[in-house]
mmCIF file of C-alpha atoms and ligand atoms in Angstrom:
data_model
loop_
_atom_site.group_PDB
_atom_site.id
_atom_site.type_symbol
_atom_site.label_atom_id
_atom_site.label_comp_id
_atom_site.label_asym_id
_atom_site.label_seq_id
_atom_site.Cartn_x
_atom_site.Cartn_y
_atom_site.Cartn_z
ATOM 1 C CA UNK A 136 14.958 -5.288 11.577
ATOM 2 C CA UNK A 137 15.881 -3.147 8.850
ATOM 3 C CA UNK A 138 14.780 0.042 6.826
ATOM 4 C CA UNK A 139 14.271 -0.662 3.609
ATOM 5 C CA UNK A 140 14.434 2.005 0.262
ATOM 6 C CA UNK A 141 11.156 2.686 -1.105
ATOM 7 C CA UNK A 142 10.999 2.885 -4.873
ATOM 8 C CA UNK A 143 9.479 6.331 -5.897
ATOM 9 C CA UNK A 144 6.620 6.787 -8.906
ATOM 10 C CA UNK A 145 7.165 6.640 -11.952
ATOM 11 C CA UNK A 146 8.930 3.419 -12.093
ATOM 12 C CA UNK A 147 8.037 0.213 -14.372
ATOM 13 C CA UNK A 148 8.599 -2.047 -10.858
ATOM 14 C CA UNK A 149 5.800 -0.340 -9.303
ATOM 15 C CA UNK A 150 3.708 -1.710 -12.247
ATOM 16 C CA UNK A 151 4.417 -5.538 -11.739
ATOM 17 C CA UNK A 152 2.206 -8.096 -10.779
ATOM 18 C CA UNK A 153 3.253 -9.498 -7.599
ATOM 19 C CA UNK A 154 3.772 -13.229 -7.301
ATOM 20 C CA UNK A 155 1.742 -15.503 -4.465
ATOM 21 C CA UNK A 156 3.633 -17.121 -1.434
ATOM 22 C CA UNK A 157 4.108 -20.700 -1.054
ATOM 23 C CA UNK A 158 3.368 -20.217 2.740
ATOM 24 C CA UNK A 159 4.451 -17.391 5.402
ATOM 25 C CA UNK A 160 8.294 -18.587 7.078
ATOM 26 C CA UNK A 161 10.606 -16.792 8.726
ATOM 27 C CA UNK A 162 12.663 -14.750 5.671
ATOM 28 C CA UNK A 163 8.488 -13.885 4.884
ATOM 29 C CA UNK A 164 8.019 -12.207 8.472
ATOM 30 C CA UNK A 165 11.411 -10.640 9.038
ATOM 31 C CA UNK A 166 10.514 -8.939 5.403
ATOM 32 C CA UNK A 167 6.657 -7.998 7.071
ATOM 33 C CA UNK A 168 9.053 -6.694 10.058
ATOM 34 C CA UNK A 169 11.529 -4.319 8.278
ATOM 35 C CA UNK A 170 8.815 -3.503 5.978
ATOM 36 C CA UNK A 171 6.742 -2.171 8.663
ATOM 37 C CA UNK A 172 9.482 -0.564 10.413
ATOM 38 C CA UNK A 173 10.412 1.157 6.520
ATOM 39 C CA UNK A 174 6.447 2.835 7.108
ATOM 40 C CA UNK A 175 6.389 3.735 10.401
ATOM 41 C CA UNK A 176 9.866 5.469 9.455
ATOM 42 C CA UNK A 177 8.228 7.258 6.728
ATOM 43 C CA UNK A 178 4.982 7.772 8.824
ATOM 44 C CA UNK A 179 2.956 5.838 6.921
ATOM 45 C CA UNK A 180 0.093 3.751 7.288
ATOM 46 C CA UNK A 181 0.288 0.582 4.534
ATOM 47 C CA UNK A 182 2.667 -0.836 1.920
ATOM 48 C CA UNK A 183 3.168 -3.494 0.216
ATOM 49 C CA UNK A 184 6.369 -5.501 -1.081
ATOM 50 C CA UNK A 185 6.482 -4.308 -4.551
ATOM 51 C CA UNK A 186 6.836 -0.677 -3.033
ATOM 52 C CA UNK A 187 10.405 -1.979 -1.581
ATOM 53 C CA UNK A 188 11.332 -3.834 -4.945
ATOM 54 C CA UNK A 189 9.869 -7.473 -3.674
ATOM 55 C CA UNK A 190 7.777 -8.852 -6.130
ATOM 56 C CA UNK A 191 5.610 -11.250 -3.565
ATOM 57 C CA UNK A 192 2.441 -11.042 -2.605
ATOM 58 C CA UNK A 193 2.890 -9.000 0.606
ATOM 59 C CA UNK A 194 1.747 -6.351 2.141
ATOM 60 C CA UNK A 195 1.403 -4.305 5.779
ATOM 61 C CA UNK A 196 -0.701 -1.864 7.446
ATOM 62 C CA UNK A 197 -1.359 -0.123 10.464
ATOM 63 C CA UNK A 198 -3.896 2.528 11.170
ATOM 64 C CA UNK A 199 -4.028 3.365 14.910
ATOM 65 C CA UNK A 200 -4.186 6.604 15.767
ATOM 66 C CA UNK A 201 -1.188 8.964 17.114
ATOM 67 C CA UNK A 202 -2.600 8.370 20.625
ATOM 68 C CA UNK A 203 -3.008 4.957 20.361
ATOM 69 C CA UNK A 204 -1.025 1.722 20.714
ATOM 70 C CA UNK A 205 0.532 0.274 17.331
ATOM 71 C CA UNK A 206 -1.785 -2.091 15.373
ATOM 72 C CA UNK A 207 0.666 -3.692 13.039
ATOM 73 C CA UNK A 208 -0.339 -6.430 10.508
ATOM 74 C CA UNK A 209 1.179 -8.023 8.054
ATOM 75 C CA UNK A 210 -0.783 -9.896 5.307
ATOM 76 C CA UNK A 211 0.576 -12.207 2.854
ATOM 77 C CA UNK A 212 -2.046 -13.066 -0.568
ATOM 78 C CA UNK A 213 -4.676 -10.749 0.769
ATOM 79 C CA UNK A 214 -7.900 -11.171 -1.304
ATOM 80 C CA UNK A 215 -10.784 -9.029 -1.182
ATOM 81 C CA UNK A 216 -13.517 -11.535 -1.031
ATOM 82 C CA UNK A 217 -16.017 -8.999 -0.030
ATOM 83 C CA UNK A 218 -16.743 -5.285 -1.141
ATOM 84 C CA UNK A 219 -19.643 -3.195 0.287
ATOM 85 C CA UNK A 220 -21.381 -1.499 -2.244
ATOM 86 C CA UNK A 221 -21.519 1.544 -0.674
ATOM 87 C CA UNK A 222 -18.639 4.091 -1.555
ATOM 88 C CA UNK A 223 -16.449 6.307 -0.015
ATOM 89 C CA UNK A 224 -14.271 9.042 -0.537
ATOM 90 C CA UNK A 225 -10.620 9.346 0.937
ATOM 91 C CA UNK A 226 -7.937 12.191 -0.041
ATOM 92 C CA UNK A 227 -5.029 9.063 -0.652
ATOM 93 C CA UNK A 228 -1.471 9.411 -0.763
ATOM 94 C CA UNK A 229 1.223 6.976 -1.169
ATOM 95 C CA UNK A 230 4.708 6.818 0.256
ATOM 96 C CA UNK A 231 6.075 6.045 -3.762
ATOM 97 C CA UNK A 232 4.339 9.088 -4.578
ATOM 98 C CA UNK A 233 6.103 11.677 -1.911
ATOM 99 C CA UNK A 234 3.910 14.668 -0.877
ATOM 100 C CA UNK A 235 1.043 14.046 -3.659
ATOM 101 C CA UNK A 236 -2.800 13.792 -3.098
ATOM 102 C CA UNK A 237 -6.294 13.183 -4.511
ATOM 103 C CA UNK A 238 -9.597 12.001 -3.640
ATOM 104 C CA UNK A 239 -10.273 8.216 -4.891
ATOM 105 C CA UNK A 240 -13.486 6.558 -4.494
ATOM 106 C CA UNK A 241 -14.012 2.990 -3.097
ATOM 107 C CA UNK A 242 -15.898 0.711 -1.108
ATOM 108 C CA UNK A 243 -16.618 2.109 2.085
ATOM 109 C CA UNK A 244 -15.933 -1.738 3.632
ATOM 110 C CA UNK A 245 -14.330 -4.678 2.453
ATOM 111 C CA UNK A 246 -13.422 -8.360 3.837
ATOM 112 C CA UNK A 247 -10.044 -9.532 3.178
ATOM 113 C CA UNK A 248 -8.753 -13.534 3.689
ATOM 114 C CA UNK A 249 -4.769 -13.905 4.214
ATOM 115 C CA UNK A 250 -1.991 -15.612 5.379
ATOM 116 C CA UNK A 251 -0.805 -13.711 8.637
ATOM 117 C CA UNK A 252 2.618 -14.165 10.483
ATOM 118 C CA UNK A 253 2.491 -16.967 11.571
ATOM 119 C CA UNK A 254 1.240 -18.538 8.275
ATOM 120 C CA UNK A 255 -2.416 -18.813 9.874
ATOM 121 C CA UNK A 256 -5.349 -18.252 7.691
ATOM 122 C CA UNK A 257 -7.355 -15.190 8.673
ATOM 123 C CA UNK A 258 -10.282 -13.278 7.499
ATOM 124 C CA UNK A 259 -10.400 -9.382 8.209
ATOM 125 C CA UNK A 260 -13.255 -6.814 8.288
ATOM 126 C CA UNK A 261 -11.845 -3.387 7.476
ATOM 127 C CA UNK A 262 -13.997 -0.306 7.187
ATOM 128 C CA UNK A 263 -13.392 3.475 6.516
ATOM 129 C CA UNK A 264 -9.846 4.388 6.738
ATOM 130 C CA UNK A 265 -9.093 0.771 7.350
ATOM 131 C CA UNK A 266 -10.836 -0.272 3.886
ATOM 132 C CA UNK A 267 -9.257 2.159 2.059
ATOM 133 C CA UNK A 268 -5.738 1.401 3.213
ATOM 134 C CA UNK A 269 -6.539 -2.301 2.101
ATOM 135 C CA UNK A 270 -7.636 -1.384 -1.038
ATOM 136 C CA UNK A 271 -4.778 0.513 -1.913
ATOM 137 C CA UNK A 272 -1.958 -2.131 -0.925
ATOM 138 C CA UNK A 273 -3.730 -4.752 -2.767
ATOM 139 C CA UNK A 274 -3.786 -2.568 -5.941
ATOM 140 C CA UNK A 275 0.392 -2.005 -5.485
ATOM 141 C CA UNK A 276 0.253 -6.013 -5.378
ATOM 142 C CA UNK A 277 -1.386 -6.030 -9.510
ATOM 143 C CA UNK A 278 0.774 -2.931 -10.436
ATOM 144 C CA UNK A 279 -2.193 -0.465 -9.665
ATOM 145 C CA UNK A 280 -1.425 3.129 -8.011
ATOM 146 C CA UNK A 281 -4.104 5.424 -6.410
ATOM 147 C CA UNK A 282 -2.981 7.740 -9.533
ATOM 148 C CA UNK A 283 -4.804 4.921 -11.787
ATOM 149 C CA UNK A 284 -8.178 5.741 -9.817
ATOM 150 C CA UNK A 285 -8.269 9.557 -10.910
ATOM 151 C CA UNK A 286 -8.388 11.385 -14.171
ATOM 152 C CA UNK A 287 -5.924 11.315 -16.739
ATOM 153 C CA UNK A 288 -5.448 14.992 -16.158
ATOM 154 C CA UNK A 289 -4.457 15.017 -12.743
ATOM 155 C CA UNK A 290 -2.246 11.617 -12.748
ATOM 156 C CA UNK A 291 0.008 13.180 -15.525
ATOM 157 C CA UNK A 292 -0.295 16.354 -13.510
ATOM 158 C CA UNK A 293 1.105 14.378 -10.455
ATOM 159 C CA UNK A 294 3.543 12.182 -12.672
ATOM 160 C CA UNK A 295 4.900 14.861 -14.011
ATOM 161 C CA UNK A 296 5.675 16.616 -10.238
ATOM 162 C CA UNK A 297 7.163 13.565 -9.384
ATOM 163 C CA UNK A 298 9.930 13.214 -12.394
ATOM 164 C CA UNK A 299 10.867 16.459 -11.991
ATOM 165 C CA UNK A 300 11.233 15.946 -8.259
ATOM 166 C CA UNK A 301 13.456 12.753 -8.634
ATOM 167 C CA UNK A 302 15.334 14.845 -10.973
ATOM 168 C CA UNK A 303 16.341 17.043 -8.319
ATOM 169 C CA UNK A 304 16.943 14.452 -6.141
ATOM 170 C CA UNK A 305 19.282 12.854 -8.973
ATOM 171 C CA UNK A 306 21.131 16.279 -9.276
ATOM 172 C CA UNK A 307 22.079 16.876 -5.754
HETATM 173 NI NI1 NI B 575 0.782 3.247 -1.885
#
């Protein structure tokens, strides 16, 4: 396995549309492998390939509590083929956008089909926190970042943070 660098917002890769697999091999799970190990590095809970500058249809998550035992998955051309219509509120973040924040609003549930590890079909129930986390990786897979959800306002607000922070970073 092996940590991989996580491209940081604003950046034109992050706004790609990702491309299908073929099918789930090997290469495809050692990358769902190192890019879980890249989040739980970075303490996060879900990303997806684009976020580590691979432009396939891949993404991971893993939501179990600090207490708990790790529920990794890895999910290759998730689709949301149901979407409760009741809503729900989480304060998102986003390991491209470092130490940044806001409320989005989404379905409260949603039913995902995919192509797991071992290239088996699969169908997936997520709710609350789960939901969300699904939500937002499958937006980074059509170039969509929670920022997108919010108003105008506060994404430039939070752009803006962010290109003066890489600046810093570029400086030192
Ligand atoms: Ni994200």
């Amino acid at each position: 396995m092996a940590r991989l660098s996580l491209i940081i917002a604003p950046d034109p890769r992050l706004k790609k549309t990702a491309a299908p697999v073929t099918g789930v091999d090997p290469r495809l799970a050692g990358l769902m492998d190192d890019m879980l190990e890249t989040m739980y590095a970075a303490n996060g809970i879900g990303l997806a390939a684009p976020q580590v500058g691979v432009l396939q249809r891949v993404i991971v998550v893993d939501v179990a509590g600090k207490d708990e035992d790790p529920q990794p998955i890895g999910l290759a051309n998730p689709e949301v083929v149901w979407a409760d219509e009741v809503l729900n509120t989480y304060n998102e973040g986003c390991l491209s956008l470092p130490e940044q924040y806001s409320d989005v609003v989404r379905p409260r549930a949603v039913r995902v089909r995919y192509l797991d590890r071992h290239n088996q079909p699969q169908d997936l129930l997520g709710d609350g926190l789960l939901a969300t986390v699904l939500q937002h990786e499958i937006d980074h897979l059509n170039g969509v970042l929670f920022v997108d959800h919010i108003s105008l306002l506060k994404r430039n607000m939070i752009l803006r943070r962010l290109r003066k922070w890489k600046k810093v970073g570029d400086e030192t």
